[in-house]
Coordinates of N, CA, C and O in Angstrom, one line a residue:
M1 N 108.3 113.9 56.2 CA 107.6 112.9 57.4 C 107.8 113.9 58.5 O 108.6 114.9 58.6
S2 N 106.7 113.8 59.5 CA 106.4 114.5 60.6 C 107.5 114.4 61.7 O 108.2 113.0 61.8
N3 N 107.4 114.8 62.7 CA 108.4 114.3 63.9 C 107.7 113.8 64.8 O 108.3 113.8 66.1
E4 N 106.9 112.8 64.6 CA 106.1 112.1 65.8 C 107.0 110.9 66.1 O 107.9 110.7 65.6
L5 N 106.9 110.3 67.2 CA 107.8 109.6 67.9 C 106.9 108.3 67.8 O 105.8 108.1 68.3
F6 N 107.7 107.2 67.4 CA 107.3 105.8 67.3 C 107.8 104.8 68.3 O 108.9 104.8 68.5
V7 N 107.0 104.0 68.5 CA 107.4 103.3 69.8 C 107.3 101.9 69.0 O 106.1 101.6 68.7
I8 N 108.3 101.2 69.2 CA 108.5 99.9 68.6 C 108.5 99.0 69.8 O 109.4 98.8 70.4
D9 N 107.7 97.7 69.9 CA 107.4 97.0 70.8 C 108.5 96.0 70.4 O 108.0 94.9 69.6
N10 N 109.6 95.3 71.0 CA 110.5 94.6 70.4 C 110.7 93.1 71.4 O 111.1 92.3 71.2
G11 N 109.5 93.1 72.1 CA 109.1 92.2 73.1 C 109.9 92.1 74.3 O 110.0 91.1 75.0
V12 N 111.2 93.0 74.6 CA 111.9 92.8 75.4 C 111.5 93.7 76.7 O 111.2 94.9 76.2
P13 N 111.1 93.3 77.8 CA 110.7 94.0 78.8 C 111.7 95.2 79.5 O 113.0 94.8 79.6
G14 N 111.1 96.0 79.6 CA 112.1 97.4 80.4 C 112.2 97.2 81.8 O 112.1 96.2 82.1
P15 N 113.5 98.0 82.2 CA 113.5 97.4 83.1 C 112.5 97.6 84.4 O 111.7 98.5 84.2
Q16 N 112.5 96.8 85.4 CA 111.6 96.8 86.5 C 111.8 98.0 87.5 O 112.8 98.3 88.0
P17 N 110.7 98.9 88.0 CA 110.7 99.9 89.1 C 111.1 99.2 90.4 O 110.9 98.1 90.7
D18 N 112.1 99.9 91.1 CA 112.4 99.4 92.5 C 111.0 99.4 93.4 O 110.3 100.6 93.7
T19 N 110.6 98.1 93.7 CA 109.7 98.3 94.7 C 109.5 98.0 96.1 O 108.8 97.5 97.1
S20 N 111.0 97.9 96.3 CA 111.5 97.5 97.7 C 110.7 98.7 99.0 O 110.9 97.7 100.1
K21 N 110.5 99.5 98.4 CA 110.1 100.4 99.7 C 108.2 100.6 99.7 O 107.8 101.4 100.3
L22 N 107.6 100.1 98.5 CA 106.0 100.2 98.2 C 105.5 99.1 99.0 O 106.2 97.8 99.1
I23 N 104.4 99.1 99.9 CA 103.7 98.3 100.7 C 102.3 98.5 100.1 O 101.7 99.6 99.9
D24 N 101.8 97.2 100.2 CA 100.1 97.4 99.9 C 99.3 97.8 101.1 O 99.8 98.0 102.3
I25 N 98.4 98.5 101.2 CA 97.7 99.1 101.9 C 97.2 98.3 103.6 O 97.5 98.9 104.6
G26 N 96.7 97.1 103.4 CA 96.4 96.5 104.6 C 97.7 96.0 105.1 O 97.8 96.2 106.2
P27 N 98.8 95.6 104.5 CA 100.2 95.3 105.6 C 100.7 96.7 105.9 O 101.3 96.5 106.9
F28 N 100.4 97.4 105.5 CA 100.9 98.8 105.8 C 100.3 99.0 107.6 O 101.0 99.3 108.2
F29 N 99.2 98.9 107.3 CA 98.3 99.2 108.7 C 98.4 98.0 109.6 O 98.7 98.2 110.8
D30 N 98.9 97.0 109.3 CA 99.3 95.6 109.8 C 100.5 95.9 110.8 O 100.8 95.3 111.7
R31 N 101.6 97.0 109.9 CA 102.7 97.2 110.6 C 102.5 98.0 112.2 O 103.7 98.1 112.8
F32 N 101.2 98.4 112.2 CA 101.2 99.1 113.6 C 100.9 98.1 114.9 O 101.0 98.6 115.7
G33 N 100.8 97.1 114.5 CA 100.8 96.0 115.6 C 99.3 96.0 116.2 O 98.1 96.4 116.0
V34 N 99.7 96.2 117.5 CA 98.3 96.5 118.8 C 98.2 97.7 118.7 O 97.0 98.1 119.2
A35 N 99.1 98.7 118.4 CA 98.4 100.1 118.2 C 97.5 100.4 116.9 O 96.7 101.4 116.8
K36 N 97.3 99.4 116.1 CA 96.3 99.5 114.7 C 95.0 99.6 115.2 O 94.5 100.7 114.3
M37 N 94.4 99.1 116.1 CA 92.8 99.6 116.0 C 92.9 100.9 117.1 O 91.8 101.6 116.5
A38 N 94.0 101.2 117.6 CA 93.8 102.6 118.5 C 93.8 103.8 117.2 O 93.3 104.9 117.4
V39 N 94.9 103.4 116.1 CA 95.1 104.4 115.0 C 93.6 104.4 114.0 O 93.1 105.6 114.0
L40 N 93.2 103.5 114.0 CA 92.0 103.1 112.9 C 90.4 103.7 113.6 O 89.8 104.2 113.0
S41 N 90.6 103.7 114.9 CA 89.4 103.8 115.8 C 89.7 105.5 116.0 O 88.7 105.8 116.9
S42 N 90.8 106.0 115.9 CA 90.8 107.6 116.4 C 89.7 108.5 115.9 O 89.5 108.3 114.6
T43 N 89.3 109.2 116.8 CA 88.5 110.3 116.4 C 88.9 111.6 116.2 O 88.1 112.4 115.4
D44 N 90.3 111.6 115.6 CA 90.8 112.9 115.5 C 90.5 112.9 113.9 O 90.8 112.0 113.0
V45 N 90.0 114.1 113.4 CA 90.0 114.4 112.1 C 91.1 114.4 111.1 O 91.4 113.8 110.0
G46 N 92.1 114.9 111.9 CA 93.6 114.6 111.0 C 93.7 113.1 110.6 O 94.4 112.6 109.5
V47 N 93.6 112.3 111.8 CA 94.3 111.0 111.7 C 93.1 110.2 110.8 O 93.8 109.6 109.8
Q48 N 92.0 110.7 110.9 CA 91.0 110.1 109.9 C 91.4 110.4 108.3 O 90.9 109.8 107.6
A49 N 91.7 111.5 108.4 CA 91.9 112.0 107.0 C 93.3 111.3 106.5 O 93.3 111.0 105.3
I50 N 94.2 110.9 107.3 CA 95.5 110.3 106.8 C 95.0 109.1 106.5 O 95.2 108.3 105.6
I51 N 94.0 108.1 107.4 CA 93.6 107.0 107.0 C 92.9 106.9 105.3 O 93.2 106.0 104.9
K52 N 92.0 107.9 105.4 CA 91.1 108.0 104.1 C 92.4 108.0 102.9 O 92.0 107.6 101.8
D53 N 93.2 109.0 103.4 CA 94.2 109.0 102.1 C 94.8 107.6 101.5 O 94.9 107.7 100.7
A54 N 95.3 107.1 102.8 CA 96.1 106.2 102.5 C 95.1 105.2 102.0 O 95.6 104.2 100.6
Q55 N 93.6 104.7 102.0 CA 92.9 104.0 101.6 C 92.8 104.3 100.1 O 92.0 103.4 99.4
V56 N 92.8 105.5 99.6 CA 92.5 105.5 98.1 C 93.7 105.4 97.3 O 93.8 105.7 96.1
R57 N 94.6 105.1 97.8 CA 96.2 105.1 96.8 C 96.2 103.6 96.4 O 95.7 102.6 97.1
K58 N 97.1 103.2 95.6 CA 97.3 102.1 95.2 C 98.2 101.2 96.1 O 98.1 100.0 96.1
W59 N 99.1 102.2 96.7 CA 100.0 101.4 97.7 C 100.7 102.6 98.3 O 100.3 103.6 98.2
I60 N 101.4 102.2 99.3 CA 102.3 103.5 100.1 C 103.6 103.3 99.8 O 104.2 102.1 100.2
D61 N 104.4 104.5 99.5 CA 105.6 104.1 99.4 C 106.5 104.9 100.9 O 106.1 106.1 101.1
L62 N 107.1 104.0 101.4 CA 107.6 104.2 102.6 C 109.0 105.0 102.9 O 109.0 105.8 103.9
A63 N 109.5 105.3 101.7 CA 110.6 106.3 101.7 C 110.0 107.7 101.2 O 110.6 108.7 101.2
N64 N 108.5 107.9 101.1 CA 108.0 109.0 100.7 C 108.0 109.8 102.0 O 107.6 109.4 103.0
P65 N 108.6 111.1 102.0 CA 108.7 111.8 103.2 C 107.0 112.3 103.9 O 107.0 112.7 104.9
E66 N 106.3 112.3 102.8 CA 105.0 112.8 103.7 C 104.4 111.6 104.6 O 103.6 111.8 105.3
V67 N 104.7 110.1 104.3 CA 104.4 109.0 105.3 C 105.0 109.1 106.6 O 104.2 109.1 107.1
S68 N 106.2 109.7 106.6 CA 107.0 109.8 108.0 C 106.4 111.2 108.6 O 106.0 111.0 109.7
A69 N 105.8 112.2 107.9 CA 105.4 113.2 108.3 C 103.8 112.9 109.1 O 103.3 113.4 109.9
S70 N 103.2 112.1 108.0 CA 101.9 111.5 108.6 C 101.8 110.8 109.8 O 101.2 110.8 110.7
L71 N 103.2 109.9 110.0 CA 103.2 109.1 110.9 C 103.5 110.1 112.0 O 103.2 109.8 113.5
D72 N 104.3 111.3 112.0 CA 104.5 112.0 113.3 C 103.3 112.7 113.6 O 103.0 112.8 114.7
Y73 N 102.6 113.0 112.7 CA 101.2 113.5 113.2 C 100.1 112.6 114.0 O 100.0 113.0 115.0
I74 N 100.2 111.5 113.3 CA 99.7 110.1 114.2 C 100.2 110.0 115.7 O 99.2 110.0 116.8
M75 N 101.3 110.2 115.7 CA 102.1 109.9 117.1 C 101.6 111.3 118.1 O 101.6 110.8 119.4
T76 N 101.4 112.2 117.8 CA 100.7 113.4 118.3 C 99.2 113.3 119.0 O 98.9 113.9 119.8
K77 N 98.5 112.4 118.5 CA 96.9 112.1 118.7 C 96.8 110.7 119.0 O 96.0 110.5 119.7
V78 N 97.5 109.7 119.1 CA 97.7 108.2 119.4 C 98.8 108.1 120.3 O 99.9 107.8 119.7
A79 N 98.6 107.6 121.5 CA 99.7 107.5 122.4 C 100.6 106.0 122.1 O 101.6 106.0 122.3
A80 N 99.7 105.1 121.6 CA 100.7 103.8 121.3 C 101.4 104.0 120.0 O 102.1 102.8 119.8
V81 N 101.4 104.8 119.3 CA 102.5 105.0 118.1 C 103.6 105.9 118.6 O 103.3 107.1 119.1
T82 N 104.7 105.4 118.8 CA 105.9 105.6 119.3 C 107.0 106.2 118.2 O 106.6 105.2 117.2
P83 N 108.1 107.0 118.9 CA 109.2 106.8 117.7 C 109.7 105.2 117.2 O 109.9 105.5 116.0
A84 N 109.8 104.6 118.3 CA 110.4 103.5 118.0 C 109.2 102.6 117.1 O 109.9 101.9 116.2
L85 N 108.1 102.8 117.2 CA 106.9 102.0 116.2 C 107.2 102.7 114.6 O 107.2 102.1 113.7
K86 N 107.3 104.1 114.9 CA 107.5 104.6 113.4 C 108.7 104.0 112.8 O 108.5 103.8 111.6
A87 N 109.6 104.1 113.5 CA 111.0 103.6 112.9 C 110.9 102.3 112.4 O 111.5 102.0 111.3
S88 N 110.2 101.5 112.9 CA 110.0 100.3 112.7 C 109.0 99.9 111.4 O 109.3 99.3 110.4
I89 N 108.0 100.8 111.3 CA 106.9 100.6 110.3 C 108.0 101.2 109.1 O 107.8 100.6 107.8
L90 N 108.4 102.3 108.8 CA 109.1 102.4 107.8 C 110.5 101.9 107.4 O 111.0 102.1 106.3
S91 N 111.3 101.3 108.4 CA 112.7 100.7 108.3 C 112.6 99.4 107.9 O 113.5 98.5 107.5
T92 N 111.5 98.6 108.4 CA 111.5 97.0 108.2 C 111.2 96.9 106.8 O 110.5 97.3 106.1
P93 N 112.2 96.1 106.2 CA 112.3 95.7 104.6 C 110.8 95.1 104.3 O 110.1 94.4 105.1
V94 N 110.3 95.6 103.3 CA 109.1 95.2 102.7 C 109.2 94.0 102.0 O 110.1 93.4 101.1
N95 N 108.7 92.7 102.7 CA 108.8 91.4 102.1 C 107.8 91.2 101.1 O 106.8 91.9 100.9
A96 N 107.8 90.0 100.2 CA 107.1 89.6 99.2 C 105.4 89.7 99.2 O 104.9 90.3 98.6
S97 N 105.2 89.2 100.5 CA 104.0 88.9 100.7 C 103.0 90.7 101.1 O 101.8 90.6 101.2
E98 N 104.3 91.3 101.3 CA 103.6 93.0 101.6 C 103.4 93.8 100.8 O 102.6 94.6 100.9
N99 N 103.9 93.3 99.4 CA 103.5 94.2 98.4 C 103.2 93.1 97.2 O 103.4 93.7 95.8
L100 N 102.7 92.2 97.3 CA 102.1 91.0 96.4 C 101.2 92.0 95.3 O 101.3 91.8 94.3
A101 N 99.9 92.6 96.0 CA 99.3 92.9 95.1 C 99.6 94.1 94.4 O 99.6 94.3 92.8
V102 N 100.6 94.9 94.8 CA 101.5 96.1 93.9 C 102.1 95.6 92.9 O 101.8 95.8 91.7
C103 N 102.8 94.5 93.3 CA 103.9 94.1 92.1 C 102.9 93.4 90.8 O 103.5 93.3 90.0
K104 N 101.9 92.3 91.5 CA 100.9 91.5 90.6 C 100.1 92.4 89.7 O 100.2 92.4 88.5
L105 N 99.8 93.3 90.1 CA 98.6 94.3 89.5 C 99.5 95.5 88.5 O 98.9 95.8 87.4
Y106 N 100.6 95.6 89.0 CA 100.9 97.1 88.3 C 102.4 96.7 87.7 O 102.8 97.8 86.9
F107 N 103.0 95.9 88.1 CA 104.6 95.7 87.8 C 104.8 94.5 87.3 O 105.9 94.0 87.1
S108 N 103.8 93.5 87.0 CA 104.5 92.2 86.3 C 104.1 92.1 84.8 O 103.2 93.0 84.2

């Protein structure tokens, strides 16, 4: 017999991943509040690259250090994005309506 790995589906779901820091793309940008339009309409090529990068993803992981670094960059280009806003975006718990698509499409 070969050393092949056989997977048997016993009908018992495996452990669910922690989705508490995963947020859908729209709700992520909604967290910018009144600064959202200033961010989305920024003409800075770096800000636009960050926006495009976010839009091609399935979700944003608020615990990812790259997200924090991206917000740091945006703060240097969009005055309405402050350290307090960044902290709020990253630390406010993700509620069920903010990652509904992620959970329904990928983890259910």
